[in-house]
PDB file of C-alpha atoms in Angstrom:
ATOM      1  CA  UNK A  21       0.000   0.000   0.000  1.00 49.00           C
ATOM      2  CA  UNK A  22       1.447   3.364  -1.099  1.00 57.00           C
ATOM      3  CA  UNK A  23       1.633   5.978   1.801  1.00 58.00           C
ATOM      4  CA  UNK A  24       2.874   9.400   1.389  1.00 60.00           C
ATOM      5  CA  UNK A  25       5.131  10.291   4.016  1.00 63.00           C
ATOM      6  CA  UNK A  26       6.552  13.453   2.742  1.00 62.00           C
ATOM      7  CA  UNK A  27       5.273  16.541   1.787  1.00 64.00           C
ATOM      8  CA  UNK A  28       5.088  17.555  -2.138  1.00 57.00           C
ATOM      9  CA  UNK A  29       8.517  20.057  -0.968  1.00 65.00           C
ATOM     10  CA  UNK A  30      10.265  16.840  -0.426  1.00 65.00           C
ATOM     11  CA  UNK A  31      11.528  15.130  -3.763  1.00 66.00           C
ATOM     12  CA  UNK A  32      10.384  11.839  -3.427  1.00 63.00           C
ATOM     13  CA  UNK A  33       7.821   9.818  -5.354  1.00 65.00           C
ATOM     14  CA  UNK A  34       5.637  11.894  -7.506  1.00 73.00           C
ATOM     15  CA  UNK A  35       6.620  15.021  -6.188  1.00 68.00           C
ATOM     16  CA  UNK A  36       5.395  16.730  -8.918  1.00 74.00           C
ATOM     17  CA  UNK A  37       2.236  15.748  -9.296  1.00 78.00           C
ATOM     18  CA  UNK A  38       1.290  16.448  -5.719  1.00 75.00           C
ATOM     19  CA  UNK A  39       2.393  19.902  -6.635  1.00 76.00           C
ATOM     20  CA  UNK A  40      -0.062  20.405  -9.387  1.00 80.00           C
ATOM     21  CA  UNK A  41      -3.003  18.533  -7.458  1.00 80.00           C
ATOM     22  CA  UNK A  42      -2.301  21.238  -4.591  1.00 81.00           C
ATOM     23  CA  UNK A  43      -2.020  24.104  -6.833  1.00 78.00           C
ATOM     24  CA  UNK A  44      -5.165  22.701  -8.846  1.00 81.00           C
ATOM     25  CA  UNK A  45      -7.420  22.523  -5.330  1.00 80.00           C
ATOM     26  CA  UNK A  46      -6.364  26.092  -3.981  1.00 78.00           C
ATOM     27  CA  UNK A  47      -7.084  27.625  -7.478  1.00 78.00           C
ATOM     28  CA  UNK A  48     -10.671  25.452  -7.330  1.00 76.00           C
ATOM     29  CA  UNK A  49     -11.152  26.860  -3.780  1.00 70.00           C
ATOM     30  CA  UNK A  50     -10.218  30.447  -4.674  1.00 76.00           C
ATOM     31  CA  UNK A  51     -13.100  30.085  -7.578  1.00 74.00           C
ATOM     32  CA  UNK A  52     -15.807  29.058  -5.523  1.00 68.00           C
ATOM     33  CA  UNK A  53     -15.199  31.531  -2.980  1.00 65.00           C
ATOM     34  CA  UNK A  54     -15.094  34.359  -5.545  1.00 71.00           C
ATOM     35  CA  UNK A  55     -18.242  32.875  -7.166  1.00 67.00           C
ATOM     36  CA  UNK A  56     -19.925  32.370  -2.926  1.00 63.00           C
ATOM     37  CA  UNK A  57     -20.037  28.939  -3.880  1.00 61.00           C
ATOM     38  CA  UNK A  58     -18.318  27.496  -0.479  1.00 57.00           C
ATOM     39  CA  UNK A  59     -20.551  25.724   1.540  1.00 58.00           C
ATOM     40  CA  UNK A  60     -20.081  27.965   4.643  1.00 54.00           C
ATOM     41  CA  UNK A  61     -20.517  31.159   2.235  1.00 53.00           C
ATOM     42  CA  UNK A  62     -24.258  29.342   1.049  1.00 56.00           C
ATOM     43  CA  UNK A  63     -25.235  28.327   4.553  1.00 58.00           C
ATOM     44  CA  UNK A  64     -24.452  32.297   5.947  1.00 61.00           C
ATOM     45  CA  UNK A  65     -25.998  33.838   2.741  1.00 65.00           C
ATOM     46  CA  UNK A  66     -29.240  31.760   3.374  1.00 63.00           C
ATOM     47  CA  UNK A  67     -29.342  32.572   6.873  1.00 73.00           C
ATOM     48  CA  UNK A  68     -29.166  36.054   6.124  1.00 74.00           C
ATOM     49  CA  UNK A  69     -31.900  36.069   3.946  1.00 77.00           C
ATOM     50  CA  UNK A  70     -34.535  34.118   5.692  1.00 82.00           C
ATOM     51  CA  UNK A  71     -33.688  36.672   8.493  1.00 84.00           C
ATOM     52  CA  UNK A  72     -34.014  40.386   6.867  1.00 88.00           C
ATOM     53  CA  UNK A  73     -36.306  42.431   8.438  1.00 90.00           C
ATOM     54  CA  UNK A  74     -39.968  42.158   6.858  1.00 92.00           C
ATOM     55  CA  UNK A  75     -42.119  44.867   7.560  1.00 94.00           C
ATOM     56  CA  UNK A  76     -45.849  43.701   9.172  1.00 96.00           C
ATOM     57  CA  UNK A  77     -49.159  44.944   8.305  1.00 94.00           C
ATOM     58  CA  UNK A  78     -50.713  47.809  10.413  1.00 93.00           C
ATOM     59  CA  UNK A  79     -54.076  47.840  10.117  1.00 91.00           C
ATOM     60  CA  UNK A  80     -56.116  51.197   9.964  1.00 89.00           C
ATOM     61  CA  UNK A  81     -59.349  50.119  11.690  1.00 92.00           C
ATOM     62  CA  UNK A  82     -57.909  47.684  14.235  1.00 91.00           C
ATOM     63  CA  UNK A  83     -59.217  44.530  12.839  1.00 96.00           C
ATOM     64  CA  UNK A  84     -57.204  41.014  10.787  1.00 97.00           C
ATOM     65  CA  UNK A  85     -57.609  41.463   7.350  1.00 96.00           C
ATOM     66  CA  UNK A  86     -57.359  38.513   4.421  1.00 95.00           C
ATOM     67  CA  UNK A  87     -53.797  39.386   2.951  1.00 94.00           C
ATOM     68  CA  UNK A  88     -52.407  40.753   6.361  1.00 96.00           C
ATOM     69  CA  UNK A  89     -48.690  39.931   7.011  1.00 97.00           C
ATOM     70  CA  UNK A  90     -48.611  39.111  10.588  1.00 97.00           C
ATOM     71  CA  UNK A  91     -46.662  36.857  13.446  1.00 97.00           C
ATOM     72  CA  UNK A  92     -48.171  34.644  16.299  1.00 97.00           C
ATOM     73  CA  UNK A  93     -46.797  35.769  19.511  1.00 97.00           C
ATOM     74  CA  UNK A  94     -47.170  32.908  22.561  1.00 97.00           C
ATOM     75  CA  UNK A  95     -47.644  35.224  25.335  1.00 96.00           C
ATOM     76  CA  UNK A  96     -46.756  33.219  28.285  1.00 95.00           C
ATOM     77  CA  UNK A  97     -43.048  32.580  26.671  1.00 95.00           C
ATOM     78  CA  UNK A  98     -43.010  35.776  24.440  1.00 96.00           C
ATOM     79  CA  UNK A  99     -41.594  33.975  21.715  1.00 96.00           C
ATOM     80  CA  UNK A 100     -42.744  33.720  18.286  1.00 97.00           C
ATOM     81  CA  UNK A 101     -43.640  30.697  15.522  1.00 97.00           C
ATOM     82  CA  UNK A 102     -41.132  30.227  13.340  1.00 95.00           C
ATOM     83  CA  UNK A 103     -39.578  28.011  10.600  1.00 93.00           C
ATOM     84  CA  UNK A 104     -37.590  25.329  11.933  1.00 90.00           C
ATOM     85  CA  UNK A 105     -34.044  25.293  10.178  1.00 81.00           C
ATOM     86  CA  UNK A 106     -31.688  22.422  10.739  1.00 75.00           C
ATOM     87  CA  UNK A 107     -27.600  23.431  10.155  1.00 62.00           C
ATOM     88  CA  UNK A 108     -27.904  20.441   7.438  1.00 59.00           C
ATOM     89  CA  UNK A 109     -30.722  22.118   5.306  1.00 60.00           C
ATOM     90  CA  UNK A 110     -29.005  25.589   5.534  1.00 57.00           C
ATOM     91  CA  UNK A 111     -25.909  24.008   3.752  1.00 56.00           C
ATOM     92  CA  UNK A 112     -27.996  23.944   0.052  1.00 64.00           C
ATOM     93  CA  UNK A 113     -30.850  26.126   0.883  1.00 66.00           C
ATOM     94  CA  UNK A 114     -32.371  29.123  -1.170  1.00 73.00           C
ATOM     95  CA  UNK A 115     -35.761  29.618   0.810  1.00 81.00           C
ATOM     96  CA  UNK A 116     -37.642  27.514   3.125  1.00 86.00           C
ATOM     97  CA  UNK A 117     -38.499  23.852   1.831  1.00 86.00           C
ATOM     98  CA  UNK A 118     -41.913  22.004   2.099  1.00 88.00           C
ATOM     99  CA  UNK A 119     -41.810  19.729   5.156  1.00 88.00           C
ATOM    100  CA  UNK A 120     -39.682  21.592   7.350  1.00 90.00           C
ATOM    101  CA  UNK A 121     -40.610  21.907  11.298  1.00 92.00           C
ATOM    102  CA  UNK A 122     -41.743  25.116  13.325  1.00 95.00           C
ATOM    103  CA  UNK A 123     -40.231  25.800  16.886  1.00 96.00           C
ATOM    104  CA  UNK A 124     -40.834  28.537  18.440  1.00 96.00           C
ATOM    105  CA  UNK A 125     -38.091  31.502  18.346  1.00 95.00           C
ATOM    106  CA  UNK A 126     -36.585  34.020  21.211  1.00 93.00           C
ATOM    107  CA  UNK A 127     -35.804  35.965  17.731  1.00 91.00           C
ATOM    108  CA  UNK A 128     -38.669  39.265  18.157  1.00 92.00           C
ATOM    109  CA  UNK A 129     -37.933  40.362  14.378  1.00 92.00           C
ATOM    110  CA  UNK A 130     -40.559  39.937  12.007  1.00 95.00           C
ATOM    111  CA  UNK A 131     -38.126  38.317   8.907  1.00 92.00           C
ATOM    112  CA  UNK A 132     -39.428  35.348   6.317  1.00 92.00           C
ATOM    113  CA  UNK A 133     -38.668  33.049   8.931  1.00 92.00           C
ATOM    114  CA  UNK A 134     -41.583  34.306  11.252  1.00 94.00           C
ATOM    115  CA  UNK A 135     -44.205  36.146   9.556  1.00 96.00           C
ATOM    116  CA  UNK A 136     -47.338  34.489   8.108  1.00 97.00           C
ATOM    117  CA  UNK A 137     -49.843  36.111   5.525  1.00 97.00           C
ATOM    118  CA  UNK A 138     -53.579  35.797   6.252  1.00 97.00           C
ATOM    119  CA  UNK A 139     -55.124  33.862   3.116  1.00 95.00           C
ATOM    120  CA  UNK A 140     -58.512  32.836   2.556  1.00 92.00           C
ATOM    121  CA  UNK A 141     -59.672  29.104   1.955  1.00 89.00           C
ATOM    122  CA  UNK A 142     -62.795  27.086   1.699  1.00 77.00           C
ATOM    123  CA  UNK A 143     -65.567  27.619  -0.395  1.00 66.00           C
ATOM    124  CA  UNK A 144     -66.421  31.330   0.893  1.00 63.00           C
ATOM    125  CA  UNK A 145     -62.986  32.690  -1.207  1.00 71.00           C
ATOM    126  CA  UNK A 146     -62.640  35.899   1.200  1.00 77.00           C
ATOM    127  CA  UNK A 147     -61.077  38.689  -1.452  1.00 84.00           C
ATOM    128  CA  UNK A 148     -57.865  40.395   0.172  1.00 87.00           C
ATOM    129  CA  UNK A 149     -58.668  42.909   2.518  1.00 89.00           C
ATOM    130  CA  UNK A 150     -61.988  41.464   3.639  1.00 93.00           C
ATOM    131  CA  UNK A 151     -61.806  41.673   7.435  1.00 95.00           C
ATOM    132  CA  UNK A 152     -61.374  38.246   8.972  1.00 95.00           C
ATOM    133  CA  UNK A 153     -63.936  36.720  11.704  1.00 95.00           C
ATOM    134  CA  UNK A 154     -64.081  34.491  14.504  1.00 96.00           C
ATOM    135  CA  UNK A 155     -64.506  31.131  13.110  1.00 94.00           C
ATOM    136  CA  UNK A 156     -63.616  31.455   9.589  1.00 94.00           C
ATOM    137  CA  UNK A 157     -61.436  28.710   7.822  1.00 94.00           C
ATOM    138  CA  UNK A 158     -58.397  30.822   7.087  1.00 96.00           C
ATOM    139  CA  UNK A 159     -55.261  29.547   5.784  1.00 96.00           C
ATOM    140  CA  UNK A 160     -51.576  31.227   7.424  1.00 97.00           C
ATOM    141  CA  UNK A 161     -49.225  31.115   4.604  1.00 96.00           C
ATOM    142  CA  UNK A 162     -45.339  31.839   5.253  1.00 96.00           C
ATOM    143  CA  UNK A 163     -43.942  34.950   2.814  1.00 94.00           C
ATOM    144  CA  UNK A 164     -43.093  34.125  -1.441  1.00 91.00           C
ATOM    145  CA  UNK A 165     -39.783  33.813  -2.566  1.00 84.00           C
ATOM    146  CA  UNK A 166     -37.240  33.059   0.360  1.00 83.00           C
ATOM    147  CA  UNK A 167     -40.545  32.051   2.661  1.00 85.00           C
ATOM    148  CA  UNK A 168     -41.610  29.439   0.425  1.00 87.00           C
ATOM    149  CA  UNK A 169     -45.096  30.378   0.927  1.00 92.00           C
ATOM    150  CA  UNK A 170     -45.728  27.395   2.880  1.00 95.00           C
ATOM    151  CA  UNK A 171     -49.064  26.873   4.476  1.00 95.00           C
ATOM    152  CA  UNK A 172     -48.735  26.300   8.419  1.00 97.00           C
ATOM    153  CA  UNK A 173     -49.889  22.599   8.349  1.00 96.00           C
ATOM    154  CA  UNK A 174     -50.780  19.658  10.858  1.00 96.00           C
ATOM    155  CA  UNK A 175     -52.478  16.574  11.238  1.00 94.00           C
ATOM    156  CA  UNK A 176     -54.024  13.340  13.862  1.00 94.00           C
ATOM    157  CA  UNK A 177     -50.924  12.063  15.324  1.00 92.00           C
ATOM    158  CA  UNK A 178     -50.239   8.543  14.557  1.00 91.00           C
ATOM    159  CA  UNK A 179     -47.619   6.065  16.269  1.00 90.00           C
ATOM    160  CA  UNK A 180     -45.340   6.623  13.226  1.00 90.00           C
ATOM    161  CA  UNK A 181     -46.407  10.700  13.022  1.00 89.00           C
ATOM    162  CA  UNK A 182     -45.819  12.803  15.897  1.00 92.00           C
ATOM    163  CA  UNK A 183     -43.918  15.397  17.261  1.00 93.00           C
ATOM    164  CA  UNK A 184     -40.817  14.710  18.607  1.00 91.00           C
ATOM    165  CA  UNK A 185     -40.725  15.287  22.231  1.00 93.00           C
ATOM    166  CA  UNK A 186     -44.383  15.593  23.535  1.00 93.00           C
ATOM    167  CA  UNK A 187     -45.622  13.120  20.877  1.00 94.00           C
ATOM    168  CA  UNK A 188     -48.794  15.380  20.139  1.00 94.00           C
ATOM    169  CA  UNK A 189     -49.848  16.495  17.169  1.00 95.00           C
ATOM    170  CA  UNK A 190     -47.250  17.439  14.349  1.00 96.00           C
ATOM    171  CA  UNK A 191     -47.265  21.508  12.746  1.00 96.00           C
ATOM    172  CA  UNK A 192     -44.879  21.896   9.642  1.00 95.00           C
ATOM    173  CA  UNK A 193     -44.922  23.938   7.005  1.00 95.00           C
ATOM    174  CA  UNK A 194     -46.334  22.597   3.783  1.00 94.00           C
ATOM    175  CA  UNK A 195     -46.574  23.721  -0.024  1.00 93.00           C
ATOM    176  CA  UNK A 196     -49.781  21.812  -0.396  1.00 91.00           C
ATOM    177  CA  UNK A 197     -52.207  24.097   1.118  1.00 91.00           C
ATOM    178  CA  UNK A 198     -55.042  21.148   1.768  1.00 92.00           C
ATOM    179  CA  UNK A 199     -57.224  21.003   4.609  1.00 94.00           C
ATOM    180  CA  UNK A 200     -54.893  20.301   7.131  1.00 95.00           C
ATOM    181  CA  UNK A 201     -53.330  23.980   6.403  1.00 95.00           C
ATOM    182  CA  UNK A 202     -56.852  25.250   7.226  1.00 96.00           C
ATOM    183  CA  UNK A 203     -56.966  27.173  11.129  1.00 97.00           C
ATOM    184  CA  UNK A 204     -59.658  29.315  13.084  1.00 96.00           C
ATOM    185  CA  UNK A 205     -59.380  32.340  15.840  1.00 97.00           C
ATOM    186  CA  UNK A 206     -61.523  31.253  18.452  1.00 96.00           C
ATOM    187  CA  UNK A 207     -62.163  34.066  20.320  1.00 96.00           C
ATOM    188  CA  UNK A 208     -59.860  33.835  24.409  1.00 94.00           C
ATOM    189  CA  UNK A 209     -62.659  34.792  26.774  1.00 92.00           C
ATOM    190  CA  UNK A 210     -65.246  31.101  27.056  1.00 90.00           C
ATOM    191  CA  UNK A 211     -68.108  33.519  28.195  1.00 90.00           C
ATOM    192  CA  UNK A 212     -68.080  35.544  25.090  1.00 92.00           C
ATOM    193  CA  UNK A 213     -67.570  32.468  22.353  1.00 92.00           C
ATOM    194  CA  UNK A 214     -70.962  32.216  21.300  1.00 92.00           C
ATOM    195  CA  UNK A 215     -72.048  36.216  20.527  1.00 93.00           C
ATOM    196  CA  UNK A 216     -68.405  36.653  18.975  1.00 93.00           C
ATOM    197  CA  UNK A 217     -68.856  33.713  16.729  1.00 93.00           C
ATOM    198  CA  UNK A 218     -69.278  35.368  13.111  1.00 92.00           C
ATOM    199  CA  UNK A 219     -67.517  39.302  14.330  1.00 96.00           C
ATOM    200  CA  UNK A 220     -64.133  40.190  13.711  1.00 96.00           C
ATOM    201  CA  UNK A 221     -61.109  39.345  15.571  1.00 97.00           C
ATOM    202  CA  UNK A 222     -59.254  42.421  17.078  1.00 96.00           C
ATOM    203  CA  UNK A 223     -55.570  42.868  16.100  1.00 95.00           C
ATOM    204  CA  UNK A 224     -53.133  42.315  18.863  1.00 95.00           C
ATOM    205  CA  UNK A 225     -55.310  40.256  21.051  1.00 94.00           C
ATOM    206  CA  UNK A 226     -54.975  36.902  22.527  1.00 95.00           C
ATOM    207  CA  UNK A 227     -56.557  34.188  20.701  1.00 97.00           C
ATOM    208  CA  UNK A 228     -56.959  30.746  20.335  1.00 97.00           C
ATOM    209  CA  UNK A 229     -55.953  29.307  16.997  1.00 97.00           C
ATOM    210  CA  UNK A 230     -58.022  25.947  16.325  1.00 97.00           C
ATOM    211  CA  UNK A 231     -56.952  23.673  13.893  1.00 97.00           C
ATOM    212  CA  UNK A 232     -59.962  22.790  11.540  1.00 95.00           C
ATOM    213  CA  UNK A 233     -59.269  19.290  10.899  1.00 95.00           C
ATOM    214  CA  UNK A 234     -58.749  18.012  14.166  1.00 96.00           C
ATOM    215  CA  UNK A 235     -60.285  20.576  16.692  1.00 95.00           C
ATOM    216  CA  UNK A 236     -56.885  20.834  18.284  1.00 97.00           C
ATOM    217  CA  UNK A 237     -55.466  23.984  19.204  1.00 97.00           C
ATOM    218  CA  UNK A 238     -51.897  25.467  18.393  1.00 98.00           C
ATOM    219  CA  UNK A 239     -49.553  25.104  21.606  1.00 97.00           C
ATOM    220  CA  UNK A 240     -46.291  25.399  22.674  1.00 97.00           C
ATOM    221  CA  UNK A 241     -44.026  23.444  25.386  1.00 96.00           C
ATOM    222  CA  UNK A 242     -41.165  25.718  27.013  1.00 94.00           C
ATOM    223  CA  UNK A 243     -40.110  22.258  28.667  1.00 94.00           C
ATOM    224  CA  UNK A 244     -39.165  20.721  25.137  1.00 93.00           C
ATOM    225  CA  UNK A 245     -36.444  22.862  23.117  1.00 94.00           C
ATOM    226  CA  UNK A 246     -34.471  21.502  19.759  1.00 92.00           C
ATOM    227  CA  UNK A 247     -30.931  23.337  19.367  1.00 89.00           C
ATOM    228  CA  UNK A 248     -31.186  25.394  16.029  1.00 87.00           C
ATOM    229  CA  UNK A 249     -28.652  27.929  14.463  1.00 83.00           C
ATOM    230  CA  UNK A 250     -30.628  30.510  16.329  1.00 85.00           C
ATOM    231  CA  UNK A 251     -30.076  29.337  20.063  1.00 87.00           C
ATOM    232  CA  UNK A 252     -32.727  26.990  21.568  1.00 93.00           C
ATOM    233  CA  UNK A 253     -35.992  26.990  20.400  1.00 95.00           C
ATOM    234  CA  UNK A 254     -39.142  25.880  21.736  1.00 96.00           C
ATOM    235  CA  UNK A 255     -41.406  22.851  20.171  1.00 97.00           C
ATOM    236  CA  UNK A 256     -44.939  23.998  18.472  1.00 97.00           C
ATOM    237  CA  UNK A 257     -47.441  20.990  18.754  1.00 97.00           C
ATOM    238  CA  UNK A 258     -51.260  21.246  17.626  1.00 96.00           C
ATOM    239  CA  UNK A 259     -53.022  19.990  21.298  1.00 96.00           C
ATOM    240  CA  UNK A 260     -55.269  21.447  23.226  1.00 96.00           C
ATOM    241  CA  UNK A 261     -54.332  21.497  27.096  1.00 95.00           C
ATOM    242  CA  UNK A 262     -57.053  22.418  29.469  1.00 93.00           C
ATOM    243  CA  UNK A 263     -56.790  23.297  33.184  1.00 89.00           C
ATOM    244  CA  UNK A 264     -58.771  22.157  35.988  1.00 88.00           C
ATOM    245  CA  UNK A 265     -61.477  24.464  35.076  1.00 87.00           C
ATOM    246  CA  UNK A 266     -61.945  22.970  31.351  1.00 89.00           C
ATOM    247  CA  UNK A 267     -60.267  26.194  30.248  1.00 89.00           C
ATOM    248  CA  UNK A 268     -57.598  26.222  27.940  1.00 93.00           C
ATOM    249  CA  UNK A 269     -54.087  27.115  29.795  1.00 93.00           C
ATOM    250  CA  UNK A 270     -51.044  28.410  28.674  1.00 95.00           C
ATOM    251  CA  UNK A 271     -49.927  26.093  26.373  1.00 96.00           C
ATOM    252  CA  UNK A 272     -52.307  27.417  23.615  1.00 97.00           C
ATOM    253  CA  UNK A 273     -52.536  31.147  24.535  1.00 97.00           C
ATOM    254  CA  UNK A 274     -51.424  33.473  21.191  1.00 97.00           C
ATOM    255  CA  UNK A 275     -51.980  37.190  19.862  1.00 97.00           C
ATOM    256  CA  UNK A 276     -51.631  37.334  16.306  1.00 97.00           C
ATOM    257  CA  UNK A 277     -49.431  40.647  16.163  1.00 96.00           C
ATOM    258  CA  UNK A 278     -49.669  43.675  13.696  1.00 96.00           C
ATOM    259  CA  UNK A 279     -47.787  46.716  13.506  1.00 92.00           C
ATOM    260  CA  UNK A 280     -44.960  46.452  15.840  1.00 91.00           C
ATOM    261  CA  UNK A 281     -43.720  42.999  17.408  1.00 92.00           C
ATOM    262  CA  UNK A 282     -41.346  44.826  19.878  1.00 90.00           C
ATOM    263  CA  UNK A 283     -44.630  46.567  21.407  1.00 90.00           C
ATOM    264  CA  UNK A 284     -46.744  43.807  21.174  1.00 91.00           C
ATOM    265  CA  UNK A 285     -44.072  42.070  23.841  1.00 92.00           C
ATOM    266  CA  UNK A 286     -43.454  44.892  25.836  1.00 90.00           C
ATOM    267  CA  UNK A 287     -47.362  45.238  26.112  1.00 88.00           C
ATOM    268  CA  UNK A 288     -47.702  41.721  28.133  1.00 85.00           C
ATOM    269  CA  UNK A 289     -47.903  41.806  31.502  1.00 71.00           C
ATOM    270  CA  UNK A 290     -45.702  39.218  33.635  1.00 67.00           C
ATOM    271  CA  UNK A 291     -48.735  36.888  34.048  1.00 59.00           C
ATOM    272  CA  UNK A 292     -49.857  36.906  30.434  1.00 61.00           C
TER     273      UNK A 292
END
């Protein structure tokens, strides 16, 4: 078995070709870093991208709107729902691929990774700008281009199909936008539920949001975390947890955010 044991300086062997197969890999490297081809140059670049600053809506009369570019705040952790990006899938990345998870972020900048448009589905095909009610099928669809516009999707967990930690039900982010990307605002208070049913949900409120298919609310666990690029990151399940009163508790407790996201936080009181 033929071992180098020299480097190409030392005249022995073939030398000379291990001089030219040097000389031919730093050129190649020197190429694709000119050209931001390196793998670390891709990963960075994407990263970047998916985290530019995105500007939300702000409505004028104080209401969600079809069209509205928005972020779900959990109140009781302050963080937001985001797009779960592994190291490995930044590597190749352009934008954010069908399939991947959501976690949710300490990050408080609305950027492709976080915000979500407010688009209509069913049969009732709301026209943009049409205010948005309690209990109407709406679809939350992540931003075009870099965001993928992936539809914020879940499903019945199954012994094969489940989230990772909690083993509830599963929330990725899909390209299909089916039924299972279809979601509700039900409105926070249980006393009010009934009259609100049908009137518009208030911007910058805490909500509910029910997942059509399988009655489950949205929640989030601050006991399970996955490690991300971003820091640790909290895991997004579709469940609803109730408290001793039949109420539901913190674990599903949201404010779909307009305007500012930075005010929306600093608006929360300690117990929210």
């Amino acid at each position: 078995m033929s071992v180098r044991t020299y480097n190409p300086s030392v005249r022995v062997g073939n030398w000379n070709e291990d001089l030219c197969l040097e000389e031919e890999q730093l050129k190649d490297f020197l190429e694709k870093k000119d050209r931001g081809e390196l793998t670390v140059q891709k990963k960075t670049n994407f990263l970047k991208t998916i985290l530019r600053n995105v500007e939300l809506s702000k409505p004028s009369d104080g209401y969600l709107h079809i069209g509205d570019r928005v972020c779900l705040l959990h109140t009781p952790t302050k963080t937001v729902v985001s797009a779960h990006v592994t190291s490995a899938r930044a590597f190749d990345a352009t934008r954010l691929e069908s399939g991947c998870g959501v976690t949710c972020s300490r990050q408080l900048t609305p950027c492709p990774r976080n915000v979500f448009v407010i688009t209509s589905y069913g049969e009732s095909e709301a026209k943009e700008g049409e205010v948005v009610c309690y209990g109407q099928p709406v679809a939350l669809v992540t931003l075009p281009d870099e965001g993928g516009q992936l539809g914020l999707h879940s499903d019945r967990a199954t012994f094969t199909k489940h989230s990772r930690f909690s083993r509830e039900q599963e929330v990725l982010l899909e390209e299909d936008i089916s039924y299972n990307s279809a979601w509700k605002f039900i409105c926070f208070s249980q006393d009010e539920r009934l009259e609100t049913e049908g009137t518009p949900v208030p911007a910058n409120t805490r909500v509910f949001l029910n997942h059509c298919k399988t009655n489950h609310n949205l929640a989030v666990h601050e006991e399970w975390t996955y490690k991300t690029p971003f820091g640790r990151e909290l895991e997004v399940t579709g469940h609803t947890h109730l408290n001793t009163h039949k109420a539901e508790d913190v674990h599903n407790h949201f404010m779909v955010v307009t305007g500012s996201l930075e005010d929306a936080v600093a608006s929360l009181s300690p117990s929210s």
